[in-house]
N, CA and C atoms as an extended XYZ file, in Angstrom:
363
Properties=species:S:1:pos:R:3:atomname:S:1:resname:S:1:resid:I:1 pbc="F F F"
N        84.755      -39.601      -99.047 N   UNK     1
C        85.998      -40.274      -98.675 CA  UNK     1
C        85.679      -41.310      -97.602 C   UNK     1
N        86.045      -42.550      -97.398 N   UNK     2
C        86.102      -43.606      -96.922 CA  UNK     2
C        86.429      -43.407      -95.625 C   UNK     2
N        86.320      -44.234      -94.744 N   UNK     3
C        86.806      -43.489      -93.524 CA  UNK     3
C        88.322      -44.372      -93.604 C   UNK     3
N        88.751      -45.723      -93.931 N   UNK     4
C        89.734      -46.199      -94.697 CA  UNK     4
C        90.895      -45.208      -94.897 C   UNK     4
N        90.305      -44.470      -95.831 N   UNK     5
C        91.023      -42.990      -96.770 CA  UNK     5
C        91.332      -42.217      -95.855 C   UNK     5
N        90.778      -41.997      -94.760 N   UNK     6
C        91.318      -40.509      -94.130 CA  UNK     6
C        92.031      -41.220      -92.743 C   UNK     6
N        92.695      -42.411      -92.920 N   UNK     7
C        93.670      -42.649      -91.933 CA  UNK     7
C        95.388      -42.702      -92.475 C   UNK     7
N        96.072      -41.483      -91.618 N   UNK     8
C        97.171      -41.302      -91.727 CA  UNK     8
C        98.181      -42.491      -91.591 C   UNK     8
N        97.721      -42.763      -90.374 N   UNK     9
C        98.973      -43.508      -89.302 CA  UNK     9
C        98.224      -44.703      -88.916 C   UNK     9
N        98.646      -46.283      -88.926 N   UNK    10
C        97.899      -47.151      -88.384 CA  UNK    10
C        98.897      -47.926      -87.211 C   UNK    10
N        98.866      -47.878      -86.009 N   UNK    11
C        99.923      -49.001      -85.785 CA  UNK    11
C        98.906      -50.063      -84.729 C   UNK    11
N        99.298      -51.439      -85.362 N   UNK    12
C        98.136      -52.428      -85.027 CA  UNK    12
C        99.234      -53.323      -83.999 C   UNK    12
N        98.978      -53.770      -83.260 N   UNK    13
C        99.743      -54.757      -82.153 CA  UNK    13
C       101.085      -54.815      -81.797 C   UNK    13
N       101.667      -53.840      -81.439 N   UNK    14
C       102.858      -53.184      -81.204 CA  UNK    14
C       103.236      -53.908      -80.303 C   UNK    14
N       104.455      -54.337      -80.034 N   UNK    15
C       104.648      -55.297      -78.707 CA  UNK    15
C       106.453      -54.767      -78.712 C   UNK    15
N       106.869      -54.194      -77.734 N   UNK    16
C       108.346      -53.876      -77.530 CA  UNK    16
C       108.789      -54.184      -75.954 C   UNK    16
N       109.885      -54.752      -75.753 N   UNK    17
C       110.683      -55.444      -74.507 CA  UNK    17
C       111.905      -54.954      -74.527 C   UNK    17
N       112.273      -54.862      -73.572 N   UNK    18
C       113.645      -54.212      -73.083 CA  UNK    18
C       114.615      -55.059      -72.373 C   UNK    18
N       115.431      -55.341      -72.240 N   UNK    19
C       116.025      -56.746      -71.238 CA  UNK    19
C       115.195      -57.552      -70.317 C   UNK    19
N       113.918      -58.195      -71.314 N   UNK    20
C       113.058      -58.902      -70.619 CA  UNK    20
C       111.815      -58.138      -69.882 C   UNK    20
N       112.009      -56.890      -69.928 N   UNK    21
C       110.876      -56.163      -69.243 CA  UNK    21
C       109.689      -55.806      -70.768 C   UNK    21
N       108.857      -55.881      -70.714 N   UNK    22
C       107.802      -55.761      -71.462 CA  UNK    22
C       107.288      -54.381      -71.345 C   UNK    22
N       107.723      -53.428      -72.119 N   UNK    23
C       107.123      -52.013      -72.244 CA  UNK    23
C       105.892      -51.601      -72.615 C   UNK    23
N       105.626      -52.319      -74.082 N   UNK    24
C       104.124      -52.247      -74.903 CA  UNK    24
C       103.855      -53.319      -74.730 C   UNK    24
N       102.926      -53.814      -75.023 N   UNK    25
C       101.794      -55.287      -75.149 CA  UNK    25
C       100.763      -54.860      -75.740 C   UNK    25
N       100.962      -55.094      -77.212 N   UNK    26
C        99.422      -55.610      -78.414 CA  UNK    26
C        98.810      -53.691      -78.238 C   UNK    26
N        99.674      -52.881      -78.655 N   UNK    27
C        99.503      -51.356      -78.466 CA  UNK    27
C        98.604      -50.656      -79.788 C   UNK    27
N        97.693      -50.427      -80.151 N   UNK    28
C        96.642      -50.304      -81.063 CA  UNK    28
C        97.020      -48.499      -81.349 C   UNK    28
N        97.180      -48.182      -82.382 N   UNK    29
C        96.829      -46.260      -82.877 CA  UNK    29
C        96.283      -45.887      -84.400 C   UNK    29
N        95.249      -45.534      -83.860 N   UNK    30
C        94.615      -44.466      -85.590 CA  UNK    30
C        95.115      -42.857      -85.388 C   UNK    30
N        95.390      -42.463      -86.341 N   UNK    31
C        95.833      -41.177      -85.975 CA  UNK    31
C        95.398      -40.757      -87.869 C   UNK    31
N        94.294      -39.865      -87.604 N   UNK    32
C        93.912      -39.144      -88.884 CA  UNK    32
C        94.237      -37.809      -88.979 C   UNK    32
N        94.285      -37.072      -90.426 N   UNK    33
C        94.919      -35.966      -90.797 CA  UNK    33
C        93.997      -35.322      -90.216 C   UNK    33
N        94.346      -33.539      -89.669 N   UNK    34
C        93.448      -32.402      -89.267 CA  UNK    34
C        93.005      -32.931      -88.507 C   UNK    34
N        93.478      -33.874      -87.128 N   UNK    35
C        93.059      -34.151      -86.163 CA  UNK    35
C        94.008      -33.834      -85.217 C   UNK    35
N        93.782      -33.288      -83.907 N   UNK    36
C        94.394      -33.294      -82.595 CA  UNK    36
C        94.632      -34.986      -82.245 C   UNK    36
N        96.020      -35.150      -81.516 N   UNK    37
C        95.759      -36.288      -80.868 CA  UNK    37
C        96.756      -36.278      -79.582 C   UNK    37
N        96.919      -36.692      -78.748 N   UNK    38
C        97.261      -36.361      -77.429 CA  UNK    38
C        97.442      -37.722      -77.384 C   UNK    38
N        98.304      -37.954      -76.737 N   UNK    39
C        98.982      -39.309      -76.390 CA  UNK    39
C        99.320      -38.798      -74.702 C   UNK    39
N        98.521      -39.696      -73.668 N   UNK    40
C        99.428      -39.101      -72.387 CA  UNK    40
C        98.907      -40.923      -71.371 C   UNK    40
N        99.772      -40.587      -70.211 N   UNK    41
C        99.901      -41.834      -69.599 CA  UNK    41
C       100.552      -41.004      -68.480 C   UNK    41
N       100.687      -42.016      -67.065 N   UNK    42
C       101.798      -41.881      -66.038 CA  UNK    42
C       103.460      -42.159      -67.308 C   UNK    42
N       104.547      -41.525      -66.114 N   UNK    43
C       105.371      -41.810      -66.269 CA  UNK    43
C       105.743      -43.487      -66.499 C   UNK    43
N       106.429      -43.756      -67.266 N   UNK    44
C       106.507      -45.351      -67.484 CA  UNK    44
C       105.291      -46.181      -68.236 C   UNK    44
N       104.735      -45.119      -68.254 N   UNK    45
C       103.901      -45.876      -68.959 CA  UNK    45
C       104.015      -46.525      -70.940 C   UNK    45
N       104.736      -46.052      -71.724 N   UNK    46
C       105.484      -46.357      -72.883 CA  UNK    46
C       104.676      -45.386      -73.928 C   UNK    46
N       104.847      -43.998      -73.378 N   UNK    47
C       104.489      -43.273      -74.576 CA  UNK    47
C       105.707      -42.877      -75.132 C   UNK    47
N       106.952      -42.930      -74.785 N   UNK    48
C       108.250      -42.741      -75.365 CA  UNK    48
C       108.168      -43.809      -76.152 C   UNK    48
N       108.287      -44.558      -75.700 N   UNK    49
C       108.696      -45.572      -76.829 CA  UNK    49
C       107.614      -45.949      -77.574 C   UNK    49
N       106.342      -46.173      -77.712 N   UNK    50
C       105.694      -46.129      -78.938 CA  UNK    50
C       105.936      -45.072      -79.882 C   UNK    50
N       105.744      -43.407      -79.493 N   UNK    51
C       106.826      -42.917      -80.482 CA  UNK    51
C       107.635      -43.173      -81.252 C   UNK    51
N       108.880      -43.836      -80.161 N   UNK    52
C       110.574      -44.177      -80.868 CA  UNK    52
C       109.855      -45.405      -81.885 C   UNK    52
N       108.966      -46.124      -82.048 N   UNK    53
C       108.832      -47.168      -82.800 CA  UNK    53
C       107.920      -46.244      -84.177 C   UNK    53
N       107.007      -45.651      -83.625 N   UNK    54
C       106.578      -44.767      -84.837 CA  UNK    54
C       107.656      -44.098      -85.502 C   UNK    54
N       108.420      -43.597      -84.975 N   UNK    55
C       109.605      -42.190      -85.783 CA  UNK    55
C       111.036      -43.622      -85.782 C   UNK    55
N       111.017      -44.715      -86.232 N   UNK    56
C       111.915      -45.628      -86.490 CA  UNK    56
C       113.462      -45.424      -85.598 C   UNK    56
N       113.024      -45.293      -84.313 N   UNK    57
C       114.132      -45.118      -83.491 CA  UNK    57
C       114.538      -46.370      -82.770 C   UNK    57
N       113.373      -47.007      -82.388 N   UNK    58
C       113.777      -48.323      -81.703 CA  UNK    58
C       112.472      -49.236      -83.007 C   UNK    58
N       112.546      -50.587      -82.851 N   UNK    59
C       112.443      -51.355      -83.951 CA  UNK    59
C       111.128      -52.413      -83.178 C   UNK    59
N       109.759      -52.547      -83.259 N   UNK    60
C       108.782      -53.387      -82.983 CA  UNK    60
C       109.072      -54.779      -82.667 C   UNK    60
N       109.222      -55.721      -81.424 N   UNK    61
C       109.828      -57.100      -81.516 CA  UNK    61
C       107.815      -57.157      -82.235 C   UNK    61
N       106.799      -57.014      -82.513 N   UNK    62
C       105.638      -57.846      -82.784 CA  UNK    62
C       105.104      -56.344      -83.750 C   UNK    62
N       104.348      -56.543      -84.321 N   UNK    63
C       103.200      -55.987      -84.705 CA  UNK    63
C       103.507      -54.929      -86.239 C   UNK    63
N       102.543      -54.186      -86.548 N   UNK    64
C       102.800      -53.481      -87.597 CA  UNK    64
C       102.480      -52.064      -87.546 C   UNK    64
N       103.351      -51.678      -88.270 N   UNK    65
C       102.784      -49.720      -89.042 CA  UNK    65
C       102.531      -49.597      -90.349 C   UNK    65
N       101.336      -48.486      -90.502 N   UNK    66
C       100.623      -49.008      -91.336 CA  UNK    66
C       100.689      -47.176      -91.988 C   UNK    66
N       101.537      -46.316      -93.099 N   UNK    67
C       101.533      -45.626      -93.159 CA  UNK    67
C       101.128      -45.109      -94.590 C   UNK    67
N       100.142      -43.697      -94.564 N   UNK    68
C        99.200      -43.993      -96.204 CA  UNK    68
C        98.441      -44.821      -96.497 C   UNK    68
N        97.886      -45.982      -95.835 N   UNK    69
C        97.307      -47.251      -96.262 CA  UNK    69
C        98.692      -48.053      -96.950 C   UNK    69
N        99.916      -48.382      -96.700 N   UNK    70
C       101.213      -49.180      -96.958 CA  UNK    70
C       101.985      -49.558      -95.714 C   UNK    70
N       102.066      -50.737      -95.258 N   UNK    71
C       102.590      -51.332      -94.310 CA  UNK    71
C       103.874      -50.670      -94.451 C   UNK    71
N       104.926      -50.049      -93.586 N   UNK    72
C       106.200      -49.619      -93.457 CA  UNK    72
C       107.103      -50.659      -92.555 C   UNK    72
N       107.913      -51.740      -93.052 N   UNK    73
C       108.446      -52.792      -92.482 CA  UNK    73
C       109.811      -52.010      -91.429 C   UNK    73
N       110.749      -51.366      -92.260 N   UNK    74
C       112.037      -50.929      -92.008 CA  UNK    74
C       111.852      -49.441      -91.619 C   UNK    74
N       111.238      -49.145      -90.812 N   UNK    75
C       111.171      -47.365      -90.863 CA  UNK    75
C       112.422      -46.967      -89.626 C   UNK    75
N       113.117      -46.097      -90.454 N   UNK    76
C       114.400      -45.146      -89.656 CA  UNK    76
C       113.951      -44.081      -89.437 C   UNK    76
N       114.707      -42.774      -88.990 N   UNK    77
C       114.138      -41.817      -88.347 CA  UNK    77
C       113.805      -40.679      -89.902 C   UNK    77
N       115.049      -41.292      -90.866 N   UNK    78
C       114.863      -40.314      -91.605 CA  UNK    78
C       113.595      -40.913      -92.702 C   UNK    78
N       113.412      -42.282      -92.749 N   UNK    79
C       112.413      -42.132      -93.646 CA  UNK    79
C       110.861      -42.013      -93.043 C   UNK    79
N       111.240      -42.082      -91.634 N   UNK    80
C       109.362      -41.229      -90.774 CA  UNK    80
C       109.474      -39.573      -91.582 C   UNK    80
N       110.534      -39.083      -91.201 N   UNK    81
C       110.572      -37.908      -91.664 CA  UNK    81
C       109.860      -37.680      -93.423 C   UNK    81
N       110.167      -38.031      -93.564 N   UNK    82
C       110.252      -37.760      -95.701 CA  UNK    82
C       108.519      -38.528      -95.770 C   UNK    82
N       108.147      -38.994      -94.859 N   UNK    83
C       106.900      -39.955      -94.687 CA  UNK    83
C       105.880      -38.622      -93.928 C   UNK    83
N       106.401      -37.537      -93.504 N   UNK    84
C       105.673      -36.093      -92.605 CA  UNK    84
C       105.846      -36.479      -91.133 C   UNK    84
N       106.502      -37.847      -90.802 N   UNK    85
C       106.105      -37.996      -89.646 CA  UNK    85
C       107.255      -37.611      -88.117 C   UNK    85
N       107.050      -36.316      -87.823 N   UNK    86
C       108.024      -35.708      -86.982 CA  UNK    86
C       107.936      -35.148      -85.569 C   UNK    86
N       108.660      -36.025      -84.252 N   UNK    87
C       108.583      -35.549      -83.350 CA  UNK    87
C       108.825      -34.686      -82.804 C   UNK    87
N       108.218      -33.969      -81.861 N   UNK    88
C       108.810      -33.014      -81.512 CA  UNK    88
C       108.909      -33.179      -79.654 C   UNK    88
N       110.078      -33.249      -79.374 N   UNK    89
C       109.849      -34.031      -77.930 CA  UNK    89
C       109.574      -32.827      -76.992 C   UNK    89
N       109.219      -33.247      -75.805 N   UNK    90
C       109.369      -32.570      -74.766 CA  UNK    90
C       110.769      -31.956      -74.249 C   UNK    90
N       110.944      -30.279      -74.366 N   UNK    91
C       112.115      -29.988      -73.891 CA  UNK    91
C       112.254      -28.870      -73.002 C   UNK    91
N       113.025      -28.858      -72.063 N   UNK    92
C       112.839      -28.063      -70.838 CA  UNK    92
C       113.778      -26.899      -71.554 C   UNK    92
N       114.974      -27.096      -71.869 N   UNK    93
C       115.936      -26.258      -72.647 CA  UNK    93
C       115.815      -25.891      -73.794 C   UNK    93
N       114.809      -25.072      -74.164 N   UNK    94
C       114.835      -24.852      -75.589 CA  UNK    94
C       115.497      -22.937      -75.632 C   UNK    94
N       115.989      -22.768      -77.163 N   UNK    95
C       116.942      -21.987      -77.120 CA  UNK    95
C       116.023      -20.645      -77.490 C   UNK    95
N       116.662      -20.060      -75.922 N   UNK    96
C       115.408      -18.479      -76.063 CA  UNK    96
C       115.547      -17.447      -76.900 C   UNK    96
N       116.593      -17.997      -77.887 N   UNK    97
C       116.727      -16.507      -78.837 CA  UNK    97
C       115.953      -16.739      -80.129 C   UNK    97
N       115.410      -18.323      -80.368 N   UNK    98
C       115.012      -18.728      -81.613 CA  UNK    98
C       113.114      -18.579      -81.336 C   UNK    98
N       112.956      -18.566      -82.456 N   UNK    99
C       111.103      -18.374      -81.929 CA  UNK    99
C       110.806      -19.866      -81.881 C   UNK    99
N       109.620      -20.146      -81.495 N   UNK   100
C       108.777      -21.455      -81.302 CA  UNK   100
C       108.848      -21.816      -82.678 C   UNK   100
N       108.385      -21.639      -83.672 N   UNK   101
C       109.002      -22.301      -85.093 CA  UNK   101
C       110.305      -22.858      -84.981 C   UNK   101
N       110.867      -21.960      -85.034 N   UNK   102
C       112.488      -22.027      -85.008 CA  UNK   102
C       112.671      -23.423      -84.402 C   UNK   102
N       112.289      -23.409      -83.056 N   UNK   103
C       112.840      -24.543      -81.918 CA  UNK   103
C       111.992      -25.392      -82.610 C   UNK   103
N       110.840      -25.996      -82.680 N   UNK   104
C       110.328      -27.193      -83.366 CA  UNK   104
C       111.120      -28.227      -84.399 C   UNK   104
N       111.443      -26.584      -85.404 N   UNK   105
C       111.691      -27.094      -86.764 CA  UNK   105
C       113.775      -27.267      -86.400 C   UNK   105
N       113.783      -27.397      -85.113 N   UNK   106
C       115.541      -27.176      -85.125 CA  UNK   106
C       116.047      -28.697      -85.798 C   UNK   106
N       116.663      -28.452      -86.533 N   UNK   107
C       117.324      -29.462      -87.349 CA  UNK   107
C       116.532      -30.321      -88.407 C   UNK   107
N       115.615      -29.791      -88.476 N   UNK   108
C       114.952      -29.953      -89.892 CA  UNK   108
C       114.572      -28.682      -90.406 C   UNK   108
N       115.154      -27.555      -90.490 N   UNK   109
C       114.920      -26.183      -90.886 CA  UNK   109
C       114.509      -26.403      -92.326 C   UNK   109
N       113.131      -25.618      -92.772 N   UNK   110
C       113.371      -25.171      -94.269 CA  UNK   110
C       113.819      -24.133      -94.532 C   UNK   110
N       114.615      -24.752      -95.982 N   UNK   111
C       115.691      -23.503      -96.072 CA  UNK   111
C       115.092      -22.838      -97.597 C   UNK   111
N       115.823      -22.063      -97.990 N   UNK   112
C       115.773      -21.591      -99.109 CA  UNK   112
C       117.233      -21.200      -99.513 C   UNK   112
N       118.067      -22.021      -99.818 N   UNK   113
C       119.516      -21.352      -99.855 CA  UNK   113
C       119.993      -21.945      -98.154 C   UNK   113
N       120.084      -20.814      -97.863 N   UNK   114
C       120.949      -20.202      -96.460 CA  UNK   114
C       119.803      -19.841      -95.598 C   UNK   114
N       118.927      -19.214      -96.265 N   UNK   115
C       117.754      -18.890      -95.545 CA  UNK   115
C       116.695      -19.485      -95.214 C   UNK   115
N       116.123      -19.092      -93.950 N   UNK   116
C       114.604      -19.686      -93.321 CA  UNK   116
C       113.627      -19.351      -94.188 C   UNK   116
N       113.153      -20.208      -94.161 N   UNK   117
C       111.300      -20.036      -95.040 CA  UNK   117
C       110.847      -20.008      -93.589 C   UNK   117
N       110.575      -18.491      -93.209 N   UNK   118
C       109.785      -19.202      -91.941 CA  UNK   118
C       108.659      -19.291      -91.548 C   UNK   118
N       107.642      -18.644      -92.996 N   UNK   119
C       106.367      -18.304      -92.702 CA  UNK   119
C       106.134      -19.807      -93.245 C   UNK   119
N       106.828      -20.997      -93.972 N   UNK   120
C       106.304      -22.268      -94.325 CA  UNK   120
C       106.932      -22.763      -92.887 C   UNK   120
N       107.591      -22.461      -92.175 N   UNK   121
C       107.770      -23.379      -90.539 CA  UNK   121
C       106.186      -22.819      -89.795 C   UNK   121
């Protein structure tokens, strides 16, 4: 396999602004399958929002995503999703009666019916 082939996620020159403030500038990511990847920075530094531009929450003023080897022009939250691609944010409140599956998969539950598949969460 190509090394081409075993890239999931491409996003090449990402550039996002906020009322004139410049968040990203020319922001580069490979992200391959069966790989760990850790994204970390100071606060402010724009790992939120490269996210929100990966999971189609806020919209790239420059650059591209590159998903499967297929440029993704219009990506919303639900078609990152249906694409595998799902955040799971940082949360201080998560609900202590549900297990760690549970809370991940909250609001994208697989179901079966009514019921949890929860050994596929």
């Amino acid at each position: 396999m190509s090394e081409k082939q075993q890239v999931f996620l491409e996003a090449h020159g990402l550039c996002k602004s906020f009322g004139g403030n410049e968040v990203l500038h020319d922001v580069n990511l490979i992200m391959r399958p069966g790989c760990y990847h850790a994204l970390m920075g100071e606060n402010g530094a724009g790992k939120s929002t490269l996210i929100n531009l990966i999971t189609g929450i806020h919209k790239p003023d420059k650059g591209t995503v590159i998903i499967d080897g297929r440029q993704v022009d219009n990506i919303t939250p639900q078609s990152a999703r249906e694409m595998g691609i799902i955040t799971v944010h940082q949360e201080l409140s998560i609900n202590p009666v549900l297990t760690v599956a549970q809370n991940i998969f909250l609001g994208c539950e697989k179901l079966n019916g009514v019921f949890l598949r929860s050994a596929e969460m």
